[in-house]
C-alpha positions as YAML, in Angstrom:
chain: A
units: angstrom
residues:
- id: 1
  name: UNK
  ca: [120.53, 92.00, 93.02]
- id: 2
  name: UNK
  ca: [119.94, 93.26, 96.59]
- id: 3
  name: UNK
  ca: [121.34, 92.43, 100.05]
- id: 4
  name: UNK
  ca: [118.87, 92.65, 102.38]
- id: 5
  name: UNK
  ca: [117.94, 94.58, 104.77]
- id: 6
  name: UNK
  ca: [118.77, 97.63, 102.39]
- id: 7
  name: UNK
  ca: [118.09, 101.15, 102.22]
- id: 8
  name: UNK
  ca: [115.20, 101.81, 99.13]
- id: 9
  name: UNK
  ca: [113.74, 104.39, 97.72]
- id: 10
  name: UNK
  ca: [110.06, 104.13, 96.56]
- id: 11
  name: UNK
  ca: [108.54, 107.41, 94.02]
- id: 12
  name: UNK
  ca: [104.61, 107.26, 93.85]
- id: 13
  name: UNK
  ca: [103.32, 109.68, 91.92]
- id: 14
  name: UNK
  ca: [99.64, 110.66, 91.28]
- id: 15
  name: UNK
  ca: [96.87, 113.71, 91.70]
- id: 16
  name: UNK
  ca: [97.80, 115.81, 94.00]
- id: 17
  name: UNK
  ca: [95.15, 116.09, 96.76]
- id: 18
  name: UNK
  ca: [95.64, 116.91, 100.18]
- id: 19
  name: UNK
  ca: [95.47, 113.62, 101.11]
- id: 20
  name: UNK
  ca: [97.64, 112.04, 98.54]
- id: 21
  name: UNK
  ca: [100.72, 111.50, 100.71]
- id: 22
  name: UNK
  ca: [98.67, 110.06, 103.77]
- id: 23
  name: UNK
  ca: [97.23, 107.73, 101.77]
- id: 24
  name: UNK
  ca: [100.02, 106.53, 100.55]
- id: 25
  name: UNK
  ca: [101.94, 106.21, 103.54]
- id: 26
  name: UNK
  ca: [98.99, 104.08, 104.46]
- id: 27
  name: UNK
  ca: [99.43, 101.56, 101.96]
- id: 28
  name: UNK
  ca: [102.89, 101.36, 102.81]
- id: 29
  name: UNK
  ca: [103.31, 101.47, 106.16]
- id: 30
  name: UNK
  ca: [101.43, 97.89, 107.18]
- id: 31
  name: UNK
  ca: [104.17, 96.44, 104.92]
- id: 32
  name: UNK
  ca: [106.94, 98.01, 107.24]
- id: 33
  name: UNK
  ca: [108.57, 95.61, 109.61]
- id: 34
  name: UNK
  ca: [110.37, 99.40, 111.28]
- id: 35
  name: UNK
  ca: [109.23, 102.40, 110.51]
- id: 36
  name: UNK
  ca: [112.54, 104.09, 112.06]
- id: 37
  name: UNK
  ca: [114.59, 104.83, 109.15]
- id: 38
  name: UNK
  ca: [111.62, 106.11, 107.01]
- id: 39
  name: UNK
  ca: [112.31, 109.14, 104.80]
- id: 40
  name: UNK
  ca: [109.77, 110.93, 103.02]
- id: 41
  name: UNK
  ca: [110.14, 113.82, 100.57]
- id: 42
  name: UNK
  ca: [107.39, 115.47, 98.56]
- id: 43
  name: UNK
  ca: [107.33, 117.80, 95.64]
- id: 44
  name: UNK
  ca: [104.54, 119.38, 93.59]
- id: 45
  name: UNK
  ca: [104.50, 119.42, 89.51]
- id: 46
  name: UNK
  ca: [105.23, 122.98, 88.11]
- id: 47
  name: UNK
  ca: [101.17, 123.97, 88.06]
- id: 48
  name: UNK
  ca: [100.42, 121.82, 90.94]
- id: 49
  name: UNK
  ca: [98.17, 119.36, 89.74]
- id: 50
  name: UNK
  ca: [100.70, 116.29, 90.89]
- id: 51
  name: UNK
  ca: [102.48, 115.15, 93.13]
- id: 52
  name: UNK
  ca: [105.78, 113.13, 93.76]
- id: 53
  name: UNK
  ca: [106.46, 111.55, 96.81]
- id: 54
  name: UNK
  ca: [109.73, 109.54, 98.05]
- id: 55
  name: UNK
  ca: [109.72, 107.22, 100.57]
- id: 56
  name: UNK
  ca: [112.91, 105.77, 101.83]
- id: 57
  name: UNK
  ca: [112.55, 102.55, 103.76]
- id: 58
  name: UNK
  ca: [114.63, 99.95, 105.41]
- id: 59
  name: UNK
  ca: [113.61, 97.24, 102.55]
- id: 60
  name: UNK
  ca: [113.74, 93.19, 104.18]
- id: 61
  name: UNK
  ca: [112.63, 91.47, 100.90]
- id: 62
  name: UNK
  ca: [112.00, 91.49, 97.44]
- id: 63
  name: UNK
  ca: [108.40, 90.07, 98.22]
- id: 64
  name: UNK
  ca: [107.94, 92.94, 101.18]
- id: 65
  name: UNK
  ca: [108.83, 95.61, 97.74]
- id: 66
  name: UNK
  ca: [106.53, 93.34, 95.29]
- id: 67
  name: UNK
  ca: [103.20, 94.18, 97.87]
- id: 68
  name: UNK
  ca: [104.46, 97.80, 98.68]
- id: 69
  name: UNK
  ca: [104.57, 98.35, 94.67]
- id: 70
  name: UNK
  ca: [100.84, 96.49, 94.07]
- id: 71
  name: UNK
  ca: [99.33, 97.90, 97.38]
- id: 72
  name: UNK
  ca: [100.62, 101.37, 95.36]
- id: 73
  name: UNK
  ca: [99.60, 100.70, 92.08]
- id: 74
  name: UNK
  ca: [96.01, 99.51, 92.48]
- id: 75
  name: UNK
  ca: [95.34, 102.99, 94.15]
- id: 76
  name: UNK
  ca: [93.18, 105.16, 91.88]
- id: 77
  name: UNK
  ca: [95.27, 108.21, 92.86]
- id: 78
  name: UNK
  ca: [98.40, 106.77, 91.44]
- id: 79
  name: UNK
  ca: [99.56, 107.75, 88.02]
- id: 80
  name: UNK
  ca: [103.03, 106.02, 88.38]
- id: 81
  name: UNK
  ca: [105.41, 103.96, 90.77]
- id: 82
  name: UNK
  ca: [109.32, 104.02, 90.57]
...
């Protein structure tokens, strides 16, 4: 259980492309009430061919995490979301 507004961390992983992290941040970001505290890390696969990306946000709901994680998951791109 969660008290928000809490610090989360979302992984997205997927191809990586050059634009893999900007479009993710674009599915996330309209469901961002403050984009302030936002953290992002990146790191390639061993060969290269993915990518995993962390984005720490200030999380307000449970339903603001539910549309972050389908926005996420519906994207072609994405091979997993943590």
């Amino acid at each position: 259980m969660f008290n928000f507004p809490t610090p989360f961390s979302i992984k997205v992983m997927g191809r990586n492309t050059a634009d893999f992290e900007a479009l993710m941040l674009a599915l996330i970001l309209p469901h961002l009430v403050d984009q302030s505290g936002m953290e992002t890390r990146s790191r390639p696969s061993r060969d290269g061919n993915y990518l995993s990306l962390t984005v720490t946000i200030q999380a307000q709901s449970r339903e603001q995490l539910d549309a972050i994680y389908r926005a996420l998951s519906a994207h072609e791109l994405v091979l997993m979301v943590l």
